Coordinates of C-alpha atoms in Angstrom, one line a residue:
Chain A
M1 CA -7.2 -1.2 6.0
I2 CA -5.6 -2.9 3.1
H3 CA -6.1 0.2 1.0
E4 CA -4.6 2.4 3.8
M5 CA -1.6 0.1 4.2
C6 CA -0.8 0.0 0.5
R7 CA -1.2 3.8 0.2
K8 CA 1.1 4.3 3.1
F9 CA 3.6 1.8 1.7
A10 CA 3.6 3.4 -1.7
D11 CA 4.1 6.9 -0.2
E12 CA 6.9 5.9 2.2
E13 CA 8.7 3.0 0.5
L14 CA 8.0 3.3 -3.2
A15 CA 7.6 6.9 -4.3
P16 CA 10.8 8.2 -2.7
H17 CA 12.9 5.6 -4.7
A18 CA 11.0 5.2 -7.9
G19 CA 12.9 7.8 -9.7
E20 CA 16.2 6.2 -8.8
W21 CA 15.1 2.8 -9.7
D22 CA 13.9 4.1 -13.1
K23 CA 17.2 5.9 -13.8
K24 CA 19.3 2.8 -12.9
H25 CA 16.9 0.3 -14.5
E26 CA 17.2 -1.3 -11.1
F27 CA 14.8 -4.2 -9.9
P28 CA 13.5 -3.0 -6.5
S29 CA 14.4 -6.1 -4.6
A30 CA 14.0 -4.7 -1.1
A31 CA 10.6 -3.3 -1.9
I32 CA 9.5 -6.6 -3.4
A33 CA 10.8 -8.5 -0.4
H34 CA 8.8 -6.1 1.8
L35 CA 5.7 -6.6 -0.3
T36 CA 6.2 -10.3 0.0
E37 CA 6.2 -10.0 3.8
L38 CA 3.0 -8.0 3.5
G39 CA 1.4 -10.8 1.5
L40 CA 1.2 -9.0 -1.8
M41 CA 3.1 -11.5 -3.9
G42 CA 0.3 -14.0 -3.6
I43 CA -2.7 -11.7 -3.3
N44 CA -5.4 -13.9 -4.7
V45 CA -3.9 -17.3 -4.0
S46 CA -5.3 -19.5 -1.2
D47 CA -3.7 -19.5 2.2
E48 CA -2.9 -23.2 1.6
Y49 CA -0.2 -22.2 -0.9
G50 CA 1.1 -19.2 1.0
G51 CA -1.3 -16.7 -0.4
S52 CA -3.4 -13.9 1.1
D53 CA -6.8 -15.2 -0.2
L54 CA -8.0 -11.8 -1.2
D55 CA -10.5 -11.1 -4.0
A56 CA -10.3 -9.3 -7.3
L57 CA -11.5 -6.0 -5.9
A58 CA -8.7 -6.1 -3.3
Y59 CA -6.2 -6.8 -6.2
A60 CA -7.5 -3.8 -8.2
I61 CA -7.1 -1.5 -5.2
V62 CA -3.6 -2.9 -4.3
M63 CA -2.5 -2.4 -7.9
E64 CA -3.8 1.2 -8.0
E65 CA -2.0 2.2 -4.8
I66 CA 1.3 0.4 -5.5
S67 CA 1.5 1.8 -9.1
R68 CA 0.8 5.3 -7.8
G69 CA 4.0 5.0 -5.9
C70 CA 6.0 3.1 -8.6
A71 CA 4.5 1.8 -11.8
S72 CA 7.5 -0.6 -12.3
T73 CA 6.8 -2.2 -8.9
G74 CA 3.2 -2.3 -10.0
V75 CA 3.9 -4.3 -13.2
I76 CA 6.3 -6.6 -11.3
V77 CA 3.6 -7.4 -8.8
S78 CA 0.8 -7.6 -11.4
A79 CA 2.6 -10.0 -13.8
H80 CA 3.6 -12.3 -11.0
N81 CA 0.2 -12.4 -9.4
S82 CA -2.3 -12.4 -12.3
L83 CA -0.2 -13.8 -15.2
Y84 CA 1.9 -16.4 -13.5
L85 CA 0.1 -17.5 -10.3
F86 CA -3.5 -17.2 -11.5
P87 CA -3.4 -19.7 -14.4
I88 CA -1.7 -22.3 -12.3
D89 CA -4.1 -21.7 -9.5
K90 CA -7.1 -21.9 -11.7
F91 CA -6.0 -24.7 -14.1
G92 CA -3.3 -26.6 -12.3
T93 CA -3.3 -29.9 -10.5
E94 CA -2.7 -30.2 -6.8
E95 CA 0.9 -31.2 -7.5
Q96 CA 1.5 -28.3 -9.8
K97 CA 0.1 -25.8 -7.3
Q98 CA 2.4 -27.1 -4.5
K99 CA 5.4 -27.1 -6.8
W100 CA 4.8 -24.0 -8.8
I101 CA 2.8 -21.8 -6.4
T102 CA 3.9 -22.2 -2.9
P103 CA 7.6 -21.3 -3.4
Y104 CA 6.4 -18.3 -5.5
T105 CA 4.4 -16.7 -2.7
T106 CA 6.6 -17.5 0.2
A107 CA 9.8 -15.5 1.0
Q108 CA 13.0 -17.5 0.8
T109 CA 15.1 -17.1 3.9
S110 CA 18.2 -16.1 1.9
T111 CA 16.8 -13.3 -0.2
G112 CA 13.5 -12.3 1.4
L113 CA 12.0 -12.7 -2.1
P114 CA 9.8 -15.5 -3.3
L115 CA 10.6 -17.2 -6.5
I116 CA 9.2 -15.1 -9.3
G117 CA 7.3 -16.2 -12.3
C118 CA 6.3 -14.8 -15.7
F119 CA 3.9 -15.3 -18.6
G120 CA 5.0 -16.0 -22.1
L121 CA 2.4 -15.6 -24.8
S122 CA 3.7 -12.9 -27.2
E123 CA 6.4 -13.8 -29.8
P124 CA 8.5 -11.8 -32.1
G125 CA 6.1 -12.7 -34.9
N126 CA 2.8 -12.3 -33.1
G127 CA 1.4 -10.2 -30.2
S128 CA -2.2 -9.3 -30.9
D129 CA -2.5 -12.4 -33.1
A130 CA -2.1 -14.7 -30.1
G131 CA -3.6 -17.7 -32.0
A132 CA -0.7 -17.7 -34.5
A133 CA 1.8 -18.9 -31.9
S134 CA 4.8 -20.5 -33.6
T135 CA 6.5 -21.8 -30.4
T136 CA 6.1 -25.6 -30.7
A137 CA 5.7 -28.3 -28.1
K138 CA 6.4 -31.8 -29.4
R139 CA 5.4 -34.8 -27.3
D140 CA 8.3 -37.2 -26.9
G141 CA 7.7 -40.1 -24.6
D142 CA 7.2 -38.7 -21.1
S143 CA 8.2 -35.2 -22.1
Y144 CA 7.4 -32.3 -24.3
I145 CA 10.2 -30.6 -26.3
I146 CA 9.7 -26.8 -26.6
N147 CA 11.2 -24.8 -29.4
G148 CA 10.7 -21.1 -30.1
T149 CA 11.0 -17.6 -28.7
K150 CA 8.7 -15.6 -26.6
A151 CA 9.0 -11.8 -26.7
W152 CA 8.4 -8.9 -24.4
I153 CA 8.2 -10.9 -21.2
T154 CA 7.9 -8.9 -18.0
N155 CA 10.0 -10.2 -15.0
A156 CA 12.1 -12.3 -17.4
H157 CA 15.4 -11.7 -15.7
E158 CA 14.2 -12.3 -12.2
S159 CA 12.0 -15.3 -12.8
S160 CA 12.5 -18.9 -12.0
A161 CA 9.7 -20.2 -14.2
A162 CA 7.2 -19.2 -16.8
V163 CA 3.7 -20.2 -17.9
I164 CA 4.1 -20.3 -21.7
F165 CA 1.9 -21.1 -24.7
A166 CA 3.1 -23.4 -27.4
T167 CA 1.3 -25.1 -30.3
T168 CA 1.0 -28.9 -30.1
D169 CA -0.9 -29.0 -33.3
K170 CA -0.5 -26.1 -35.8
S171 CA -3.3 -27.5 -38.0
L172 CA -5.8 -26.8 -35.3
K173 CA -4.8 -23.1 -35.2
H174 CA -5.6 -21.5 -31.9
K175 CA -7.3 -24.7 -30.7
G176 CA -3.9 -26.4 -31.0
I177 CA -2.2 -24.2 -28.4
S178 CA -1.4 -25.7 -25.0
A179 CA -0.1 -24.1 -21.8
F180 CA 3.1 -25.3 -20.1
I181 CA 5.1 -24.5 -17.0
V182 CA 8.7 -24.2 -17.8
P183 CA 11.4 -23.9 -15.2
F184 CA 14.3 -21.6 -16.2
D185 CA 16.9 -24.1 -15.1
A186 CA 15.8 -26.5 -17.9
E187 CA 18.5 -27.3 -20.4
G188 CA 18.2 -25.4 -23.6
F189 CA 16.5 -22.4 -22.0
S190 CA 18.1 -19.0 -22.2
L191 CA 17.1 -15.4 -21.7
G192 CA 17.4 -12.6 -24.3
A193 CA 19.0 -9.3 -23.4
K194 CA 17.0 -6.9 -21.3
E195 CA 15.1 -4.5 -23.5
D196 CA 15.9 -0.8 -23.1
K197 CA 12.4 0.5 -22.5
L198 CA 10.9 4.0 -22.5
G199 CA 9.3 3.4 -19.2
I200 CA 8.6 0.9 -16.3
R201 CA 12.4 0.6 -16.4
A202 CA 12.8 -1.0 -13.0
S203 CA 11.1 -4.1 -14.3
S204 CA 13.0 -6.3 -16.7
T205 CA 11.6 -7.2 -20.1
A206 CA 13.3 -9.8 -22.4
N207 CA 12.9 -12.7 -24.7
L208 CA 12.6 -16.3 -23.5
I209 CA 14.5 -18.6 -25.8
F210 CA 13.7 -22.3 -26.0
E211 CA 16.1 -24.6 -27.9
E212 CA 15.0 -28.2 -27.6
V213 CA 13.9 -27.6 -24.0
R214 CA 12.7 -30.8 -22.5
I215 CA 10.0 -30.6 -19.8
P216 CA 8.2 -33.5 -18.1
K217 CA 4.6 -34.1 -19.3
E218 CA 3.5 -33.2 -15.8
N219 CA 4.3 -29.6 -16.7
L220 CA 1.4 -29.4 -19.2
L221 CA -1.1 -26.9 -17.6
G222 CA -4.7 -27.9 -18.2
E223 CA -5.3 -30.0 -21.3
E224 CA -3.8 -30.1 -24.7
G225 CA -5.6 -27.6 -26.9
Q226 CA -6.9 -25.7 -23.9
G227 CA -4.0 -23.2 -24.0
F228 CA -5.7 -20.4 -25.9
K229 CA -8.7 -20.4 -23.5
I230 CA -6.3 -20.4 -20.5
A231 CA -4.5 -17.4 -22.0
M232 CA -7.7 -15.4 -22.6
T233 CA -9.1 -16.2 -19.2
T234 CA -5.8 -15.2 -17.6
L235 CA -5.7 -12.0 -19.5
D236 CA -9.2 -11.0 -18.4
G237 CA -8.1 -11.0 -14.8
G238 CA -4.7 -9.5 -15.7
R239 CA -6.5 -6.5 -17.4
I240 CA -8.0 -5.6 -14.0
G241 CA -4.5 -5.3 -12.7
V242 CA -3.2 -3.2 -15.7
A243 CA -6.3 -1.0 -15.4
G244 CA -5.3 -0.5 -11.7
Q245 CA -1.8 0.3 -12.8
G246 CA -3.1 2.9 -15.2
I247 CA -5.4 4.4 -12.6
G248 CA -2.5 4.6 -10.2
I249 CA -0.3 6.4 -12.7
A250 CA -3.2 8.8 -13.4
S251 CA -3.6 9.4 -9.7
A252 CA 0.1 10.2 -9.3
S253 CA -0.1 12.5 -12.3
I254 CA -3.1 14.3 -10.9
D255 CA -1.5 14.7 -7.5
C256 CA 1.7 16.1 -9.1
A257 CA -0.2 18.5 -11.4
V258 CA -2.6 19.9 -8.8
K259 CA 0.0 20.4 -6.1
Y260 CA 2.2 22.3 -8.6
A261 CA -0.7 24.4 -9.9
L262 CA -1.5 25.5 -6.3
E263 CA 2.1 26.8 -5.8
R264 CA 3.1 28.1 -9.2
N265 CA 2.3 31.7 -9.8
A266 CA 1.6 33.3 -13.2
F267 CA -0.2 36.5 -14.1
G268 CA -0.3 37.4 -10.4
K269 CA -1.9 34.3 -9.0
P270 CA -1.5 30.5 -8.6
I271 CA -2.2 28.9 -12.0
A272 CA -4.7 26.7 -10.3
E273 CA -7.0 29.7 -10.4
L274 CA -6.9 29.9 -14.2
Q275 CA -9.8 28.3 -16.0
T276 CA -7.6 26.5 -18.5
I277 CA -5.8 24.7 -15.7
Q278 CA -9.0 23.9 -14.0
N279 CA -10.4 22.4 -17.1
K280 CA -7.4 20.1 -17.3
I281 CA -7.7 19.1 -13.7
S282 CA -11.4 18.3 -14.1
A283 CA -10.8 16.3 -17.2
M284 CA -8.0 14.3 -15.5
V285 CA -10.1 13.5 -12.5
M286 CA -13.1 12.5 -14.7
A287 CA -10.9 10.1 -16.7
R288 CA -9.3 8.6 -13.6
D289 CA -12.5 8.2 -11.6
S290 CA -14.4 6.7 -14.5
A291 CA -11.7 4.2 -15.1
R292 CA -11.6 3.4 -11.4
L293 CA -15.4 2.7 -11.3
L294 CA -15.2 0.6 -14.5
N295 CA -12.4 -1.4 -12.9
W296 CA -14.2 -1.9 -9.6
R297 CA -17.2 -3.1 -11.6
A298 CA -15.1 -5.6 -13.5
A299 CA -13.5 -6.9 -10.3
T300 CA -16.9 -7.1 -8.5
L301 CA -18.3 -9.2 -11.4
K302 CA -15.3 -11.5 -11.3
D303 CA -15.7 -11.9 -7.6
E304 CA -19.4 -12.8 -8.1
G305 CA -18.4 -15.5 -10.5
K306 CA -20.1 -13.7 -13.4
G307 CA -18.7 -13.1 -16.9
F308 CA -16.6 -10.0 -16.9
T309 CA -14.6 -10.1 -20.2
R310 CA -16.3 -7.1 -21.7
E311 CA -16.1 -5.1 -18.4
A312 CA -12.4 -5.9 -17.9
A313 CA -11.6 -4.9 -21.4
M314 CA -13.4 -1.6 -20.8
A315 CA -11.6 -1.0 -17.6
K316 CA -8.2 -1.7 -19.1
L317 CA -8.9 0.5 -22.1
A318 CA -10.2 3.3 -19.8
G319 CA -7.4 2.9 -17.2
S320 CA -4.6 3.0 -19.8
E321 CA -6.1 6.0 -21.7
A322 CA -6.6 7.8 -18.3
A323 CA -2.9 7.1 -17.5
T324 CA -1.6 8.5 -20.8
M325 CA -3.9 11.5 -20.8
C326 CA -3.3 12.4 -17.2
A327 CA 0.4 12.0 -17.5
H328 CA 0.4 14.1 -20.7
Q329 CA -1.6 16.9 -19.0
A330 CA 0.6 16.7 -15.9
I331 CA 3.6 17.6 -18.0
Q332 CA 1.6 20.3 -19.6
V333 CA 0.6 21.8 -16.3
L334 CA 4.1 21.7 -15.1
G335 CA 5.5 23.3 -18.3
G336 CA 9.2 23.2 -18.5
M337 CA 9.4 21.5 -15.0
G338 CA 7.4 18.6 -16.5
Y339 CA 10.1 17.9 -19.0
V340 CA 12.9 17.3 -16.5
S341 CA 13.6 14.6 -14.1
D342 CA 13.5 16.9 -11.1
M343 CA 9.8 16.3 -11.1
P344 CA 8.2 12.8 -11.5
A345 CA 5.8 13.9 -14.3
E346 CA 8.1 12.9 -17.1
R347 CA 8.5 9.4 -15.5
Y348 CA 4.7 9.0 -15.3
Y349 CA 4.5 10.0 -19.0
R350 CA 7.0 7.3 -19.9
D351 CA 5.5 4.7 -17.6
A352 CA 2.0 5.4 -18.8
R353 CA 2.6 4.7 -22.4
I354 CA 3.0 0.9 -22.2
T355 CA -0.4 0.5 -20.5
E356 CA -2.1 1.0 -23.9
I357 CA 0.0 -1.7 -25.4
Y358 CA 0.5 -4.7 -23.2
E359 CA -2.0 -7.2 -22.0
G360 CA -4.0 -6.5 -25.1
T361 CA -3.5 -3.3 -27.1
S362 CA -6.3 -0.7 -26.9
E363 CA -7.3 -1.7 -30.4
I364 CA -7.7 -5.3 -29.2
Q365 CA -9.7 -4.1 -26.2
H366 CA -12.1 -2.3 -28.6
L367 CA -12.5 -5.6 -30.6
V368 CA -13.2 -7.6 -27.4
I369 CA -15.8 -5.1 -26.2
A370 CA -17.5 -4.8 -29.6
G371 CA -17.4 -8.5 -30.2
N372 CA -19.0 -9.1 -26.8
V373 CA -21.7 -6.5 -27.4
L374 CA -22.5 -7.8 -30.9
K375 CA -22.8 -11.3 -29.5
E376 CA -25.3 -10.1 -27.0
Y377 CA -27.4 -8.4 -29.6
K378 CA -27.3 -11.4 -31.9
A379 CA -28.3 -13.7 -29.1
A380 CA -31.4 -11.5 -28.4
V381 CA -32.8 -11.7 -31.9
Chain B
M1 CA 3.7 -10.2 31.3
R2 CA 0.5 -8.6 30.1
I3 CA 1.0 -5.2 28.3
L4 CA -1.9 -2.7 28.1
V5 CA -1.4 -0.2 25.3
G6 CA -3.4 3.0 25.0
V7 CA -4.4 3.9 21.5
K8 CA -6.0 7.3 20.7
R9 CA -8.0 8.2 17.6
V10 CA -6.8 11.6 16.5
L11 CA -6.9 14.0 13.5
D12 CA -4.6 12.4 10.9
Y13 CA -1.2 14.0 11.0
N14 CA -1.4 15.0 7.3
V15 CA -4.6 16.9 7.7
R16 CA -4.4 20.7 8.3
A17 CA -6.4 21.5 11.4
R18 CA -9.1 24.1 10.9
V19 CA -10.9 25.9 13.7
N20 CA -14.7 26.0 13.5
A21 CA -16.6 29.2 12.8
E22 CA -17.6 29.6 16.5
K23 CA -13.9 29.4 17.5
T24 CA -14.8 26.8 20.1
A25 CA -12.9 23.8 18.7
V26 CA -11.1 22.2 15.8
D27 CA -13.6 21.3 13.1
L28 CA -13.5 17.5 13.0
S29 CA -16.5 17.0 10.6
N30 CA -15.6 14.9 7.6
V31 CA -12.0 15.0 8.5
K32 CA -9.6 12.0 8.3
M33 CA -8.9 10.4 11.6
S34 CA -6.1 8.0 12.4
L35 CA -4.2 6.2 15.1
N36 CA -2.1 8.7 17.0
P37 CA 1.5 8.3 15.8
F38 CA 3.0 8.0 19.3
C39 CA 0.4 5.4 20.2
E40 CA 1.3 3.5 17.0
I41 CA 4.9 3.5 18.3
A42 CA 3.7 2.1 21.6
V43 CA 1.8 -0.7 19.9
E44 CA 4.8 -1.6 17.8
E45 CA 7.0 -1.8 21.0
A46 CA 4.4 -3.9 22.8
V47 CA 4.2 -6.3 19.8
R48 CA 8.0 -6.5 19.6
L49 CA 8.2 -7.4 23.3
K50 CA 5.7 -10.1 22.7
E51 CA 7.6 -11.4 19.7
A52 CA 10.8 -11.5 21.8
K53 CA 8.8 -13.6 24.3
K54 CA 9.1 -11.0 27.0
A55 CA 5.4 -10.5 27.1
D56 CA 2.5 -13.0 26.7
E57 CA -0.4 -10.7 25.7
V58 CA -0.9 -7.3 24.3
V59 CA -4.3 -5.6 25.0
A60 CA -5.1 -2.4 23.1
V61 CA -7.5 0.1 24.7
T62 CA -9.2 3.1 23.2
I63 CA -11.6 5.7 24.4
G64 CA -14.0 7.2 21.8
P65 CA -17.1 7.0 19.7
K66 CA -18.1 4.0 17.6
K67 CA -15.7 4.9 14.9
A68 CA -12.8 4.5 17.3
N69 CA -13.3 0.8 16.7
E70 CA -11.2 1.4 13.5
T71 CA -8.3 2.6 15.7
L72 CA -8.5 -0.5 17.7
R73 CA -8.5 -2.6 14.6
S74 CA -5.3 -0.9 13.4
A75 CA -3.7 -1.9 16.6
L76 CA -5.0 -5.4 16.3
A77 CA -3.7 -5.6 12.7
M78 CA -0.2 -4.6 14.0
G79 CA -0.3 -7.6 16.4
A80 CA -2.2 -6.7 19.6
D81 CA -4.2 -9.8 20.8
R82 CA -7.4 -8.2 21.8
G83 CA -9.0 -4.9 22.4
V84 CA -11.0 -2.9 24.9
H85 CA -13.2 -0.1 23.6
I86 CA -14.5 2.4 26.1
M87 CA -17.4 4.0 24.3
T88 CA -18.1 7.7 24.7
D89 CA -19.4 10.5 22.5
L90 CA -17.5 13.1 24.4
R91 CA -14.8 14.8 22.4
T92 CA -11.5 13.3 23.2
D93 CA -9.4 16.1 21.8
Y94 CA -9.4 17.9 25.2
M95 CA -12.6 19.8 24.5
Q96 CA -14.7 17.5 26.7
L97 CA -12.8 14.5 27.9
Q98 CA -9.5 15.6 29.5
P99 CA -6.3 13.8 30.6
L100 CA -7.4 13.4 34.2
A101 CA -10.6 11.6 33.3
V102 CA -8.7 9.5 30.7
A103 CA -6.1 8.5 33.3
K104 CA -8.9 7.5 35.7
L105 CA -10.6 5.4 33.0
L106 CA -7.2 3.7 32.1
Q107 CA -6.6 3.1 35.8
K108 CA -9.8 1.0 35.9
V109 CA -8.8 -1.0 32.8
T110 CA -5.3 -1.5 34.1
E111 CA -6.6 -2.9 37.3
K112 CA -9.3 -5.0 35.6
E113 CA -6.8 -6.5 33.1
K114 CA -4.1 -6.9 35.8
A115 CA -1.7 -5.4 33.3
D116 CA 2.0 -5.6 34.2
L117 CA 3.1 -2.8 31.9
V118 CA 1.2 0.1 30.4
L119 CA 2.6 1.6 27.2
V120 CA 1.2 4.9 26.0
G121 CA 2.2 7.4 23.4
K122 CA 4.1 10.4 24.9
Q123 CA 1.2 12.7 23.9
G124 CA -1.7 13.0 21.5
I125 CA -1.0 15.1 18.5
D126 CA -4.4 16.8 18.9
S127 CA -4.1 18.0 22.5
D128 CA -0.3 17.7 22.9
C129 CA -0.8 17.4 26.7
G130 CA 1.5 14.5 27.6
Q131 CA -0.3 14.1 30.9
V132 CA -2.0 10.8 30.8
G133 CA 1.1 8.6 31.3
P134 CA 2.4 10.4 34.4
M135 CA -1.1 10.9 35.8
L136 CA -1.9 7.2 35.4
A137 CA 1.4 6.2 37.1
G138 CA 0.5 8.5 40.0
M139 CA -2.9 7.0 40.4
L140 CA -1.5 3.5 40.2
N141 CA 1.2 4.6 42.6
C142 CA 3.7 2.9 40.4
A143 CA 7.0 3.4 38.7
Q144 CA 7.1 5.3 35.4
A145 CA 9.4 6.3 32.5
T146 CA 8.4 8.9 30.1
Y147 CA 9.7 9.8 26.6
A148 CA 11.1 6.3 26.1
A149 CA 13.6 6.0 23.2
K150 CA 14.6 2.5 24.1
I151 CA 13.1 -0.3 26.2
E152 CA 15.0 -3.4 27.0
P153 CA 14.6 -6.2 29.5
S154 CA 17.2 -5.6 32.2
G155 CA 18.1 -9.2 32.7
D156 CA 16.8 -9.5 36.3
G157 CA 13.1 -9.2 35.5
G158 CA 13.1 -5.5 35.1
L159 CA 13.1 -3.1 32.2
T160 CA 15.8 -0.7 31.3
V161 CA 14.5 2.4 29.7
E162 CA 16.4 5.2 27.9
R163 CA 14.6 8.5 28.2
E164 CA 14.9 11.4 25.9
T165 CA 15.3 14.7 27.6
D166 CA 16.3 18.1 26.4
S167 CA 19.7 17.7 28.0
G168 CA 20.4 14.3 26.7
T169 CA 19.5 10.6 27.4
E170 CA 18.7 9.3 30.8
T171 CA 18.8 5.6 31.5
I172 CA 16.7 4.2 34.3
E173 CA 15.7 0.7 35.4
L174 CA 12.1 -0.1 36.3
T175 CA 12.2 -2.9 38.8
S176 CA 8.6 -3.0 40.1
F177 CA 5.4 -3.7 38.1
P178 CA 2.9 -2.5 37.1
A179 CA 4.8 0.3 35.5
V180 CA 3.9 3.0 33.0
V181 CA 6.0 4.0 30.1
S182 CA 5.3 6.7 27.6
C183 CA 6.8 6.3 24.1
D184 CA 8.7 8.8 22.1
L185 CA 9.5 9.1 18.4
R186 CA 12.8 7.4 18.3
L187 CA 11.7 4.3 20.1
N188 CA 10.9 2.3 16.9
E189 CA 9.5 2.5 13.4
P190 CA 6.1 0.9 13.3
R191 CA 5.5 -1.9 10.9
Y192 CA 3.0 -2.0 8.0
A193 CA 0.3 -4.5 8.9
N194 CA 0.6 -7.4 6.5
I195 CA -2.6 -8.8 4.8
K196 CA -2.7 -11.8 7.1
S197 CA -2.7 -9.7 10.2
I198 CA -5.3 -7.3 8.7
M199 CA -7.6 -10.2 8.0
M200 CA -7.0 -11.8 11.4
A201 CA -7.6 -8.5 13.2
K202 CA -11.3 -8.8 12.2
K203 CA -11.6 -11.9 14.2
K204 CA -9.9 -10.7 17.4
K205 CA -12.0 -10.0 20.4
V206 CA -13.0 -6.5 21.4
E207 CA -14.7 -5.8 24.7
V208 CA -17.0 -2.8 24.7
L209 CA -17.5 -0.7 27.8
K210 CA -19.4 2.5 28.4
A211 CA -17.3 5.4 29.8
E212 CA -20.3 6.7 31.7
E213 CA -20.8 3.4 33.5
M214 CA -17.2 3.0 34.8
G215 CA -17.7 5.0 38.0
V216 CA -15.3 7.7 36.9
D217 CA -16.0 11.5 37.0
L218 CA -15.7 12.5 33.4
E219 CA -16.2 16.2 33.9
P220 CA -13.5 18.4 32.4
M221 CA -11.3 20.2 35.0
T222 CA -10.5 23.0 32.6
E223 CA -12.8 25.1 30.5
V224 CA -11.7 26.0 27.0
L225 CA -12.4 29.6 26.4
E226 CA -11.4 30.0 22.8
V227 CA -9.7 28.1 20.1
Y228 CA -8.0 30.0 17.3
E229 CA -5.5 29.5 14.5
P230 CA -2.1 31.0 14.9
P231 CA -1.7 34.3 12.9
P232 CA -0.4 33.6 9.3
R233 CA 3.4 33.8 9.1
K234 CA 4.5 37.3 8.3
E235 CA 6.8 38.0 5.4
G236 CA 10.4 38.4 6.2
I237 CA 12.5 41.4 5.1
K238 CA 15.8 41.6 3.3
V239 CA 18.7 43.4 5.0
A240 CA 21.6 45.1 3.2
S241 CA 24.4 44.2 5.6
V242 CA 25.4 42.1 8.5
D243 CA 25.4 45.3 10.7
E244 CA 21.8 45.9 9.7
L245 CA 21.0 42.2 10.5
V246 CA 22.6 42.5 14.0
D247 CA 20.7 45.7 14.6
K248 CA 17.4 44.2 13.7
L249 CA 18.0 41.1 15.8
R250 CA 18.9 43.1 18.8
N251 CA 16.5 46.0 18.6
E252 CA 13.5 44.8 16.7
A253 CA 13.3 41.0 17.2
A254 CA 15.0 41.3 20.6
V255 CA 16.6 37.9 20.3
I256 CA 20.1 38.9 21.1
P257 CA 21.3 41.0 24.0

């Protein structure tokens, strides 16, 4: 029923407007408010903090369907749920959850939107090399003082707070990184300009700038030095969401390509009857379905409390590559029509591209997978 | 006020209906089934009346096989309080169970539940009969309003209903209950069930009854002789002038005098 509801919502409320939102780089407030009402801005959080108490598999399915309608809406929902809410839910104290989760799952009466949160790990100087964080957090009495810049942050312009990672002891390298919750109304905090992106343009992406930002020590998330682990654990779950987003984009691309192929005539018949087109359709569906099953496996393992790092990395890698391949082929099937904004194929192509980059580049996913496999073999000797 | 809402499990409106090889019925094997759109509108209206504190309880009732339970769950997820599932393996798309029998079964439930208001969709999108509402009202010997486009409490305990007719809108007031109202397209736009409601729907009570044990004659009154698809649309022709167009409309298509 949740799957049905999300599918219907995506078809009726997202897909018809996604093109417009993309063109105007417009944050889909009304849709996000509606999604909040439906309980999707707190999917996995407990009922106690205003959430819907659903599992990772439900999250994967929701992400697929929402992203099929609008990939920007997908990333907005995903970053908020798995990158902001999750780490606080998993590593936060009771007080932190009440302060930083409840208002972020519950609609405010004035806007219909909950407060929105984001996740700051990447910096101008390091993305894949997360352990080299140069944002600092210096303990000063009852506070920490944060200095530095975070880059490429999704939801930056709509957020009220962020979970960020800063080093409290550079000599300890990645073991010196700690996680903090920083409210955007803190003095010294500012936002960078919105990036002008190739795709997912309805979501905002910008730098978070910290200049002597003072936060109470109560805003430390988890323990000092635990930051890197918190980031990696968070990304594992987040990858299920991005995989879902990729699968959704792939599905939308397949839908677009197949419908077009059944109507477009060439050489006396619908191009869907040509072997070349059929090969493409088959390849697209293979890629999409494989990624979907990998993702459901990762989500199921997570729900069973088992390790799922390798499986999540595989799902994200497969999902993102399915998205780019299917979107690419959708344009190819549409020909000239795929290159213009009259059809959504060009938007899927632009939206798909980021999925191989954020939340761990494809190259990083390969390293995670291989590292995990090698560890397993070495342990068996 | 207790509202009884009829919900029917029908072929999903997006699915293209295909006739079986024997030409005896629509092929429903492995086909997507959903809540009839007009019934969905009826459920939405019932839930809104409850939210506006004009009703205390909304009971959804469906007639169908085991899978019709899903249809009931959709209604519960939208806000109905509990369900009644009249089990039967008879086809409910007019091929076996027909409107007269359906109305008789609903009469039994209406009386058992002591419903004050019965809301039904104006018609099922599979059979397109539109008969159950009026037949049920006849059997209950009560007031009815069909093709409702607006329902509002009338202030003195009654209901004001705006009916959609081909010649315009007719407004009537229902002053005695029970009453039967059939719901048309423009009555409301059904909500998406939110996650909380979907999860709660699983816990809501559903009473299961057997159609064959309700003391109602379920025999069809009408025999379906043949079911066939409409002929494929013929290609149009191009005409060279307005005169030729008028000539063709008058003499070939015979649509103008």
